[in-house]
């Protein structure tokens, strides 16, 4: 059974002129223990999707299930097994301590005192929050307030956690420690995490799979690696010494689609970039250079970044939009 499943999920909002279609037929399946990224530009429908899946908003079409329960018809069953947090919302009561806040939320789930205490201590420890637990919520820095917000989202041992931009506005180290925590919760405790984010590097680093959405539709879905590969052919880059010209032997290797070379006089080497179809071709190209008595000083594979994939997909969307506007 998938942890989260949606089929033809749709949401319209009434507006003055024409209705706004925030979600336009989203179909997906997310397995247990997966970290699933939802990546899209402003207004793509990420928050709408998370709100529907976490039963805060009803769909106007299609259906979705969380741990086998329908979000529209069995919301109370869904709520028992999930939690959610949004990095953009203030998620605590200012004038009570971080600890009292966590305690309060644990009691909303009816968690027995002893168990709640233990859970709060444990989460605070992993999130580096322990020293700050007695501070009033308003007196915490953004980073620690965010850690408390994340802790709150795990206090009820949820099977599925929805996070809407959880690391927004955090410094690099804080964001990293929150990511490590999330990955740990998925790996060690088998929790499913659905993460909406603008941060490509974040999604690339911790998500097992990613859906790129725009205008309420999924444009592409796959592992970060699959998405990057989908953009084009990977290349092999070699720094070869001593510099020379004429690498025609490379074009005779099966699986080599082309190459370019340029000399860097100052560094006493030349850079050869080979477009290859597969790993075997890349290895053969490197061997061919060596067998000509040249030294391969360094070599690496080059691949598209997730950002390039995103721009390629969503950029297309922008172009269409402009054309629609012009027409
Ligand atoms: N309550 C609402 N009433 C009317 N329109 C709405 C409402 N909520 C969302 N929308 C519209 O639905 C679309 C999707 O919005 P949503 O907030 O889901 O996008 P998002 O991907 O989360 O964007 P962001 O990255 O800016 O957070 C937008 O066009 C938005 O204006
Ligand atoms: Mg949003």
mmCIF file of C-alpha atoms and ligand atoms in Angstrom:
data_model
loop_
_atom_site.group_PDB
_atom_site.id
_atom_site.type_symbol
_atom_site.label_atom_id
_atom_site.label_comp_id
_atom_site.label_asym_id
_atom_site.label_seq_id
_atom_site.Cartn_x
_atom_site.Cartn_y
_atom_site.Cartn_z
ATOM 1 C CA UNK A 1 0.000 0.000 0.000
ATOM 2 C CA UNK A 2 1.424 3.417 -0.900
ATOM 3 C CA UNK A 3 1.637 5.917 1.996
ATOM 4 C CA UNK A 4 0.227 8.680 -0.161
ATOM 5 C CA UNK A 5 -1.731 8.226 -3.335
ATOM 6 C CA UNK A 6 -3.578 10.763 -5.473
ATOM 7 C CA UNK A 7 -5.469 10.433 -8.691
ATOM 8 C CA UNK A 8 -6.661 13.275 -10.891
ATOM 9 C CA UNK A 9 -6.530 15.579 -7.896
ATOM 10 C CA UNK A 10 -8.040 18.938 -8.739
ATOM 11 C CA UNK A 11 -8.755 22.168 -6.886
ATOM 12 C CA UNK A 12 -10.390 25.289 -8.203
ATOM 13 C CA UNK A 13 -10.832 28.532 -6.337
ATOM 14 C CA UNK A 14 -13.613 30.952 -7.130
ATOM 15 C CA UNK A 15 -12.331 34.292 -8.310
ATOM 16 C CA UNK A 16 -13.861 37.479 -9.698
ATOM 17 C CA UNK A 17 -13.471 36.782 -13.424
ATOM 18 C CA UNK A 18 -12.648 33.138 -14.026
ATOM 19 C CA UNK A 19 -12.015 30.401 -11.459
ATOM 20 C CA UNK A 20 -8.369 29.789 -10.564
ATOM 21 C CA UNK A 21 -7.254 26.217 -11.167
ATOM 22 C CA UNK A 22 -4.674 25.625 -8.447
ATOM 23 C CA UNK A 23 -4.380 21.871 -9.020
ATOM 24 C CA UNK A 24 -5.134 20.448 -12.414
ATOM 25 C CA UNK A 25 -5.188 16.654 -12.228
ATOM 26 C CA UNK A 26 -2.331 15.519 -10.029
ATOM 27 C CA UNK A 27 -1.684 11.784 -9.912
ATOM 28 C CA UNK A 28 1.047 10.328 -7.741
ATOM 29 C CA UNK A 29 2.111 7.485 -5.474
ATOM 30 C CA UNK A 30 4.578 7.777 -2.638
ATOM 31 C CA UNK A 31 5.892 4.729 -0.810
ATOM 32 C CA UNK A 32 6.598 4.232 2.872
ATOM 33 C CA UNK A 33 9.818 5.816 4.091
ATOM 34 C CA UNK A 34 10.236 7.894 0.975
ATOM 35 C CA UNK A 35 11.260 11.536 1.016
ATOM 36 C CA UNK A 36 9.231 12.968 -1.828
ATOM 37 C CA UNK A 37 9.975 16.474 -3.083
ATOM 38 C CA UNK A 38 7.455 18.804 -4.686
ATOM 39 C CA UNK A 39 9.323 21.447 -6.597
ATOM 40 C CA UNK A 40 7.661 24.310 -8.436
ATOM 41 C CA UNK A 41 7.644 28.085 -8.951
ATOM 42 C CA UNK A 42 5.417 30.503 -6.996
ATOM 43 C CA UNK A 43 1.762 29.720 -7.489
ATOM 44 C CA UNK A 44 2.454 26.239 -8.920
ATOM 45 C CA UNK A 45 0.051 24.563 -6.497
ATOM 46 C CA UNK A 46 2.457 23.102 -3.917
ATOM 47 C CA UNK A 47 0.748 24.486 -0.837
ATOM 48 C CA UNK A 48 -2.685 23.645 -2.216
ATOM 49 C CA UNK A 49 -1.576 20.057 -2.731
ATOM 50 C CA UNK A 50 -0.144 19.793 0.787
ATOM 51 C CA UNK A 51 -3.259 21.332 2.310
ATOM 52 C CA UNK A 52 -5.496 18.824 0.522
ATOM 53 C CA UNK A 53 -3.330 15.846 1.452
ATOM 54 C CA UNK A 54 -3.266 16.973 5.074
ATOM 55 C CA UNK A 55 -7.089 17.418 5.127
ATOM 56 C CA UNK A 56 -7.014 21.202 5.591
ATOM 57 C CA UNK A 57 -8.692 21.790 2.246
ATOM 58 C CA UNK A 58 -11.107 19.743 0.176
ATOM 59 C CA UNK A 59 -10.387 18.784 -3.411
ATOM 60 C CA UNK A 60 -12.926 19.833 -6.052
ATOM 61 C CA UNK A 61 -12.099 16.774 -8.155
ATOM 62 C CA UNK A 62 -10.194 13.494 -8.073
ATOM 63 C CA UNK A 63 -9.249 11.730 -4.854
ATOM 64 C CA UNK A 64 -6.336 11.203 -2.506
ATOM 65 C CA UNK A 65 -5.547 8.652 0.172
ATOM 66 C CA UNK A 66 -3.071 8.757 3.010
ATOM 67 C CA UNK A 67 -2.172 5.390 4.554
ATOM 68 C CA UNK A 68 -5.172 3.999 2.734
ATOM 69 C CA UNK A 69 -7.654 6.555 4.102
ATOM 70 C CA UNK A 70 -9.520 8.918 1.826
ATOM 71 C CA UNK A 71 -8.713 12.554 2.685
ATOM 72 C CA UNK A 72 -12.207 13.737 1.809
ATOM 73 C CA UNK A 73 -14.333 10.979 3.350
ATOM 74 C CA UNK A 74 -12.172 9.779 6.243
ATOM 75 C CA UNK A 75 -10.288 12.911 7.328
ATOM 76 C CA UNK A 76 -10.272 11.937 11.018
ATOM 77 C CA UNK A 77 -8.482 8.683 10.169
ATOM 78 C CA UNK A 78 -5.961 10.574 8.078
ATOM 79 C CA UNK A 79 -5.321 13.138 10.837
ATOM 80 C CA UNK A 80 -4.384 10.389 13.294
ATOM 81 C CA UNK A 81 -1.444 9.268 11.185
ATOM 82 C CA UNK A 82 -0.082 12.540 9.817
ATOM 83 C CA UNK A 83 1.364 15.855 10.839
ATOM 84 C CA UNK A 84 2.394 18.933 8.938
ATOM 85 C CA UNK A 85 4.477 22.053 9.308
ATOM 86 C CA UNK A 86 4.993 25.127 7.232
ATOM 87 C CA UNK A 87 8.195 27.120 7.380
ATOM 88 C CA UNK A 88 6.323 30.265 6.424
ATOM 89 C CA UNK A 89 3.785 30.196 9.256
ATOM 90 C CA UNK A 90 4.334 31.091 12.852
ATOM 91 C CA UNK A 91 3.721 27.837 14.585
ATOM 92 C CA UNK A 92 3.641 28.378 18.310
ATOM 93 C CA UNK A 93 2.330 30.462 21.180
ATOM 94 C CA UNK A 94 4.669 33.371 21.873
ATOM 95 C CA UNK A 95 4.340 33.675 25.623
ATOM 96 C CA UNK A 96 4.923 30.107 26.654
ATOM 97 C CA UNK A 97 8.231 28.262 26.409
ATOM 98 C CA UNK A 98 9.267 26.101 23.474
ATOM 99 C CA UNK A 99 8.804 23.097 25.732
ATOM 100 C CA UNK A 100 5.293 24.105 26.817
ATOM 101 C CA UNK A 101 4.435 24.602 23.158
ATOM 102 C CA UNK A 102 5.568 21.115 22.255
ATOM 103 C CA UNK A 103 3.795 19.766 25.284
ATOM 104 C CA UNK A 104 0.574 21.508 24.293
ATOM 105 C CA UNK A 105 0.642 20.021 20.797
ATOM 106 C CA UNK A 106 1.467 16.566 22.139
ATOM 107 C CA UNK A 107 -1.637 16.787 24.331
ATOM 108 C CA UNK A 108 -3.808 17.609 21.314
ATOM 109 C CA UNK A 109 -2.884 14.142 20.123
ATOM 110 C CA UNK A 110 -3.681 12.671 23.512
ATOM 111 C CA UNK A 111 -0.187 11.303 24.051
ATOM 112 C CA UNK A 112 0.300 10.034 27.649
ATOM 113 C CA UNK A 113 2.454 12.399 29.758
ATOM 114 C CA UNK A 114 5.458 10.179 30.243
ATOM 115 C CA UNK A 115 5.623 9.247 26.586
ATOM 116 C CA UNK A 116 5.192 12.875 25.518
ATOM 117 C CA UNK A 117 7.982 14.043 27.840
ATOM 118 C CA UNK A 118 10.288 11.401 26.467
ATOM 119 C CA UNK A 119 9.434 12.181 22.862
ATOM 120 C CA UNK A 120 9.946 15.932 23.341
ATOM 121 C CA UNK A 121 13.317 15.355 25.003
ATOM 122 C CA UNK A 122 14.378 12.984 22.249
ATOM 123 C CA UNK A 123 13.325 15.263 19.372
ATOM 124 C CA UNK A 124 14.877 18.307 21.053
ATOM 125 C CA UNK A 125 18.136 16.455 21.447
ATOM 126 C CA UNK A 126 18.293 15.377 17.780
ATOM 127 C CA UNK A 127 17.330 18.848 16.612
ATOM 128 C CA UNK A 128 19.792 20.654 18.915
ATOM 129 C CA UNK A 129 16.955 22.389 20.712
ATOM 130 C CA UNK A 130 17.530 21.130 24.255
ATOM 131 C CA UNK A 131 19.322 24.255 25.522
ATOM 132 C CA UNK A 132 16.535 26.491 24.281
ATOM 133 C CA UNK A 133 13.530 24.563 25.526
ATOM 134 C CA UNK A 134 12.815 26.893 28.448
ATOM 135 C CA UNK A 135 12.876 30.063 26.383
ATOM 136 C CA UNK A 136 9.622 31.714 25.490
ATOM 137 C CA UNK A 137 8.715 31.036 21.902
ATOM 138 C CA UNK A 138 8.939 34.711 20.869
ATOM 139 C CA UNK A 139 12.467 34.927 22.247
ATOM 140 C CA UNK A 140 13.818 32.187 19.998
ATOM 141 C CA UNK A 141 15.733 33.074 16.843
ATOM 142 C CA UNK A 142 14.131 32.120 13.518
ATOM 143 C CA UNK A 143 16.303 29.017 13.302
ATOM 144 C CA UNK A 144 15.337 27.692 16.721
ATOM 145 C CA UNK A 145 11.692 28.556 16.263
ATOM 146 C CA UNK A 146 11.881 26.544 13.053
ATOM 147 C CA UNK A 147 13.503 23.628 14.868
ATOM 148 C CA UNK A 148 10.678 23.733 17.391
ATOM 149 C CA UNK A 149 8.166 23.798 14.538
ATOM 150 C CA UNK A 150 9.799 20.738 13.000
ATOM 151 C CA UNK A 151 9.872 18.972 16.368
ATOM 152 C CA UNK A 152 6.151 19.668 16.712
ATOM 153 C CA UNK A 153 5.545 17.964 13.364
ATOM 154 C CA UNK A 154 7.046 14.730 14.711
ATOM 155 C CA UNK A 155 5.679 14.741 18.230
ATOM 156 C CA UNK A 156 2.852 12.280 17.478
ATOM 157 C CA UNK A 157 5.051 9.718 15.692
ATOM 158 C CA UNK A 158 3.268 10.393 12.392
ATOM 159 C CA UNK A 159 3.522 7.909 9.533
ATOM 160 C CA UNK A 160 3.396 10.733 6.991
ATOM 161 C CA UNK A 161 4.719 14.265 7.488
ATOM 162 C CA UNK A 162 3.900 17.143 5.153
ATOM 163 C CA UNK A 163 6.391 19.976 5.169
ATOM 164 C CA UNK A 164 5.869 23.198 3.262
ATOM 165 C CA UNK A 165 9.258 24.865 2.789
ATOM 166 C CA UNK A 166 10.620 23.797 6.181
ATOM 167 C CA UNK A 167 14.036 25.413 5.796
ATOM 168 C CA UNK A 168 12.945 28.759 4.401
ATOM 169 C CA UNK A 169 14.969 31.616 5.848
ATOM 170 C CA UNK A 170 17.476 29.423 7.662
ATOM 171 C CA UNK A 171 21.240 29.652 7.580
ATOM 172 C CA UNK A 172 23.159 26.949 5.768
ATOM 173 C CA UNK A 173 24.133 24.956 8.874
ATOM 174 C CA UNK A 174 20.687 25.039 10.441
ATOM 175 C CA UNK A 175 19.066 24.037 7.170
ATOM 176 C CA UNK A 176 21.538 21.198 6.871
ATOM 177 C CA UNK A 177 20.878 19.863 10.350
ATOM 178 C CA UNK A 178 17.132 19.949 9.725
ATOM 179 C CA UNK A 179 17.643 18.056 6.458
ATOM 180 C CA UNK A 180 19.746 15.439 8.226
ATOM 181 C CA UNK A 181 17.041 15.071 10.836
ATOM 182 C CA UNK A 182 14.363 14.605 8.158
ATOM 183 C CA UNK A 183 16.399 12.068 6.269
ATOM 184 C CA UNK A 184 17.027 10.178 9.506
ATOM 185 C CA UNK A 185 13.319 10.080 10.328
ATOM 186 C CA UNK A 186 12.586 8.620 6.904
ATOM 187 C CA UNK A 187 15.454 6.091 6.919
ATOM 188 C CA UNK A 188 15.421 4.981 10.533
ATOM 189 C CA UNK A 189 11.767 5.315 11.432
ATOM 190 C CA UNK A 190 10.215 4.633 8.042
ATOM 191 C CA UNK A 191 8.241 7.865 8.030
ATOM 192 C CA UNK A 192 7.114 9.205 4.700
ATOM 193 C CA UNK A 193 7.979 12.831 4.117
ATOM 194 C CA UNK A 194 6.393 15.066 1.509
ATOM 195 C CA UNK A 195 8.448 18.187 1.143
ATOM 196 C CA UNK A 196 7.458 21.249 -0.871
ATOM 197 C CA UNK A 197 10.435 23.426 -1.611
ATOM 198 C CA UNK A 198 11.976 26.047 -3.861
ATOM 199 C CA UNK A 199 15.429 24.941 -2.916
ATOM 200 C CA UNK A 200 16.831 22.731 -5.675
ATOM 201 C CA UNK A 201 19.943 21.780 -3.748
ATOM 202 C CA UNK A 202 17.790 20.707 -0.802
ATOM 203 C CA UNK A 203 15.519 18.606 -2.942
ATOM 204 C CA UNK A 204 18.484 17.115 -4.763
ATOM 205 C CA UNK A 205 20.222 16.266 -1.495
ATOM 206 C CA UNK A 206 17.470 14.586 0.486
ATOM 207 C CA UNK A 207 14.623 13.542 -1.785
ATOM 208 C CA UNK A 208 14.339 10.005 -3.097
ATOM 209 C CA UNK A 209 11.927 11.214 -5.748
ATOM 210 C CA UNK A 210 10.846 14.591 -6.991
ATOM 211 C CA UNK A 211 7.817 15.911 -8.838
ATOM 212 C CA UNK A 212 8.280 19.182 -10.669
ATOM 213 C CA UNK A 213 4.956 20.986 -10.815
ATOM 214 C CA UNK A 214 3.749 24.121 -12.535
ATOM 215 C CA UNK A 215 0.290 25.536 -13.070
ATOM 216 C CA UNK A 216 -1.198 22.689 -11.054
ATOM 217 C CA UNK A 217 0.280 19.910 -13.168
ATOM 218 C CA UNK A 218 3.163 17.515 -12.722
ATOM 219 C CA UNK A 219 5.628 18.227 -15.524
ATOM 220 C CA UNK A 220 8.142 15.545 -14.617
ATOM 221 C CA UNK A 221 8.677 13.000 -11.890
ATOM 222 C CA UNK A 222 11.524 10.719 -10.944
ATOM 223 C CA UNK A 223 14.634 10.380 -8.807
ATOM 224 C CA UNK A 224 16.845 13.473 -8.927
ATOM 225 C CA UNK A 225 19.276 11.379 -10.997
ATOM 226 C CA UNK A 226 16.600 10.361 -13.480
ATOM 227 C CA UNK A 227 15.458 13.936 -13.893
ATOM 228 C CA UNK A 228 18.974 15.135 -14.483
ATOM 229 C CA UNK A 229 19.671 12.374 -16.965
ATOM 230 C CA UNK A 230 16.429 13.108 -18.779
ATOM 231 C CA UNK A 231 17.734 16.497 -19.782
ATOM 232 C CA UNK A 232 20.385 15.273 -22.100
ATOM 233 C CA UNK A 233 23.480 13.304 -22.616
ATOM 234 C CA UNK A 234 26.076 13.275 -19.904
ATOM 235 C CA UNK A 235 29.594 14.221 -20.786
ATOM 236 C CA UNK A 236 33.052 13.109 -19.744
ATOM 237 C CA UNK A 237 35.554 15.876 -19.102
ATOM 238 C CA UNK A 238 39.289 15.053 -19.095
ATOM 239 C CA UNK A 239 42.312 17.203 -18.439
ATOM 240 C CA UNK A 240 45.071 15.772 -20.596
ATOM 241 C CA UNK A 241 48.787 16.437 -20.484
ATOM 242 C CA UNK A 242 50.828 17.358 -22.453
ATOM 243 C CA UNK A 243 48.490 19.524 -24.512
ATOM 244 C CA UNK A 244 48.017 18.672 -28.152
ATOM 245 C CA UNK A 245 45.451 18.715 -30.881
ATOM 246 C CA UNK A 246 43.834 15.917 -32.804
ATOM 247 C CA UNK A 247 41.733 13.490 -30.789
ATOM 248 C CA UNK A 248 40.044 11.944 -33.819
ATOM 249 C CA UNK A 249 40.499 8.434 -32.440
ATOM 250 C CA UNK A 250 37.773 9.314 -29.919
ATOM 251 C CA UNK A 251 35.118 9.581 -32.597
ATOM 252 C CA UNK A 252 35.742 5.967 -33.624
ATOM 253 C CA UNK A 253 34.710 4.653 -30.193
ATOM 254 C CA UNK A 254 31.236 3.136 -30.004
ATOM 255 C CA UNK A 255 28.951 5.282 -27.882
ATOM 256 C CA UNK A 256 30.950 8.491 -28.331
ATOM 257 C CA UNK A 257 28.706 11.080 -29.910
ATOM 258 C CA UNK A 258 31.193 13.887 -30.281
ATOM 259 C CA UNK A 259 33.962 15.793 -28.535
ATOM 260 C CA UNK A 260 35.558 19.195 -28.188
ATOM 261 C CA UNK A 261 39.030 20.093 -26.979
ATOM 262 C CA UNK A 262 40.704 23.284 -25.860
ATOM 263 C CA UNK A 263 44.254 24.009 -24.785
ATOM 264 C CA UNK A 264 45.108 25.782 -21.555
ATOM 265 C CA UNK A 265 48.674 26.966 -22.181
ATOM 266 C CA UNK A 266 49.220 28.297 -18.666
ATOM 267 C CA UNK A 267 48.314 25.042 -16.998
ATOM 268 C CA UNK A 268 50.154 22.972 -19.595
ATOM 269 C CA UNK A 269 47.208 20.771 -20.445
ATOM 270 C CA UNK A 270 44.178 20.539 -22.622
ATOM 271 C CA UNK A 271 40.591 19.913 -21.682
ATOM 272 C CA UNK A 272 38.721 17.331 -23.709
ATOM 273 C CA UNK A 273 34.972 17.140 -23.359
ATOM 274 C CA UNK A 274 33.390 13.980 -24.748
ATOM 275 C CA UNK A 275 29.647 13.499 -25.171
ATOM 276 C CA UNK A 276 28.938 9.865 -24.394
ATOM 277 C CA UNK A 277 25.932 7.593 -24.530
ATOM 278 C CA UNK A 278 26.906 5.479 -21.559
ATOM 279 C CA UNK A 279 29.537 4.693 -18.945
ATOM 280 C CA UNK A 280 31.293 2.107 -21.124
ATOM 281 C CA UNK A 281 31.900 4.732 -23.797
ATOM 282 C CA UNK A 282 33.309 7.101 -21.178
ATOM 283 C CA UNK A 283 35.735 4.434 -19.937
ATOM 284 C CA UNK A 284 36.773 3.552 -23.500
ATOM 285 C CA UNK A 285 37.433 7.225 -24.279
ATOM 286 C CA UNK A 286 39.673 7.570 -21.238
ATOM 287 C CA UNK A 287 41.536 4.367 -22.151
ATOM 288 C CA UNK A 288 42.042 5.601 -25.730
ATOM 289 C CA UNK A 289 43.705 8.795 -24.489
ATOM 290 C CA UNK A 290 46.012 6.837 -22.180
ATOM 291 C CA UNK A 291 46.911 4.350 -24.884
ATOM 292 C CA UNK A 292 48.251 7.258 -26.954
ATOM 293 C CA UNK A 293 50.808 7.903 -24.232
ATOM 294 C CA UNK A 294 49.028 10.924 -22.808
ATOM 295 C CA UNK A 295 48.420 11.497 -19.145
ATOM 296 C CA UNK A 296 44.872 11.991 -17.869
ATOM 297 C CA UNK A 297 45.529 14.475 -15.074
ATOM 298 C CA UNK A 298 41.898 14.577 -13.978
ATOM 299 C CA UNK A 299 38.616 13.351 -15.304
ATOM 300 C CA UNK A 300 35.031 13.780 -14.202
ATOM 301 C CA UNK A 301 31.524 13.261 -15.437
ATOM 302 C CA UNK A 302 29.338 16.233 -16.018
ATOM 303 C CA UNK A 303 25.596 16.147 -15.563
ATOM 304 C CA UNK A 304 22.805 18.612 -15.629
ATOM 305 C CA UNK A 305 21.880 20.042 -12.247
ATOM 306 C CA UNK A 306 18.342 19.811 -10.956
ATOM 307 C CA UNK A 307 18.158 23.555 -11.442
ATOM 308 C CA UNK A 308 18.878 23.137 -15.154
ATOM 309 C CA UNK A 309 16.107 20.538 -15.385
ATOM 310 C CA UNK A 310 13.738 22.847 -13.542
ATOM 311 C CA UNK A 311 14.510 25.822 -15.756
ATOM 312 C CA UNK A 312 14.225 23.661 -18.854
ATOM 313 C CA UNK A 313 10.774 22.446 -17.812
ATOM 314 C CA UNK A 314 9.302 25.464 -16.129
ATOM 315 C CA UNK A 315 11.006 27.901 -18.500
ATOM 316 C CA UNK A 316 9.018 26.257 -21.261
ATOM 317 C CA UNK A 317 5.939 26.993 -19.241
ATOM 318 C CA UNK A 318 6.861 30.643 -19.025
ATOM 319 C CA UNK A 319 7.296 30.828 -22.786
ATOM 320 C CA UNK A 320 3.879 29.274 -23.339
ATOM 321 C CA UNK A 321 2.396 31.763 -20.916
ATOM 322 C CA UNK A 322 3.897 34.652 -22.824
ATOM 323 C CA UNK A 323 2.539 33.291 -26.076
ATOM 324 C CA UNK A 324 -0.885 32.792 -24.518
ATOM 325 C CA UNK A 325 -0.714 36.381 -23.291
ATOM 326 C CA UNK A 326 0.273 37.664 -26.736
ATOM 327 C CA UNK A 327 -2.434 35.608 -28.450
HETATM 328 N N1 LIG B 1 -7.674 30.431 -0.961
HETATM 329 C C1 LIG B 1 -7.412 30.753 -2.227
HETATM 330 N N2 LIG B 1 -8.274 31.481 -2.974
HETATM 331 C C2 LIG B 1 -8.002 31.785 -4.252
HETATM 332 N N3 LIG B 1 -6.905 31.381 -4.916
HETATM 333 C C3 LIG B 1 -6.010 30.641 -4.242
HETATM 334 C C4 LIG B 1 -6.204 30.285 -2.862
HETATM 335 N N4 LIG B 1 -5.151 29.532 -2.466
HETATM 336 C C5 LIG B 1 -4.340 29.434 -3.531
HETATM 337 N N5 LIG B 1 -4.832 30.101 -4.600
HETATM 338 C C6 LIG B 1 -4.234 30.172 -5.945
HETATM 339 O O1 LIG B 1 -3.897 28.863 -6.355
HETATM 340 C C7 LIG B 1 -2.655 28.846 -7.041
HETATM 341 C C8 LIG B 1 -1.692 27.888 -6.358
HETATM 342 O O2 LIG B 1 -1.316 28.440 -5.110
HETATM 343 P P1 LIG B 1 -0.363 27.701 -4.072
HETATM 344 O O3 LIG B 1 -0.328 28.511 -2.846
HETATM 345 O O4 LIG B 1 -0.795 26.295 -3.955
HETATM 346 O O5 LIG B 1 1.038 27.753 -4.824
HETATM 347 P P2 LIG B 1 2.494 27.387 -4.282
HETATM 348 O O6 LIG B 1 3.096 26.457 -5.276
HETATM 349 O O7 LIG B 1 2.448 26.946 -2.882
HETATM 350 O O8 LIG B 1 3.237 28.791 -4.399
HETATM 351 P P3 LIG B 1 4.419 29.416 -3.474
HETATM 352 O O9 LIG B 1 5.691 28.843 -3.976
HETATM 353 O O10 LIG B 1 4.322 30.875 -3.782
HETATM 354 O O11 LIG B 1 4.135 29.090 -2.049
HETATM 355 C C9 LIG B 1 -2.203 30.287 -7.100
HETATM 356 O O12 LIG B 1 -2.605 30.832 -8.330
HETATM 357 C C10 LIG B 1 -2.927 30.936 -5.934
HETATM 358 O O13 LIG B 1 -3.120 32.296 -6.190
HETATM 359 MG MG1 LIG B 2 3.293 27.631 -1.112
#
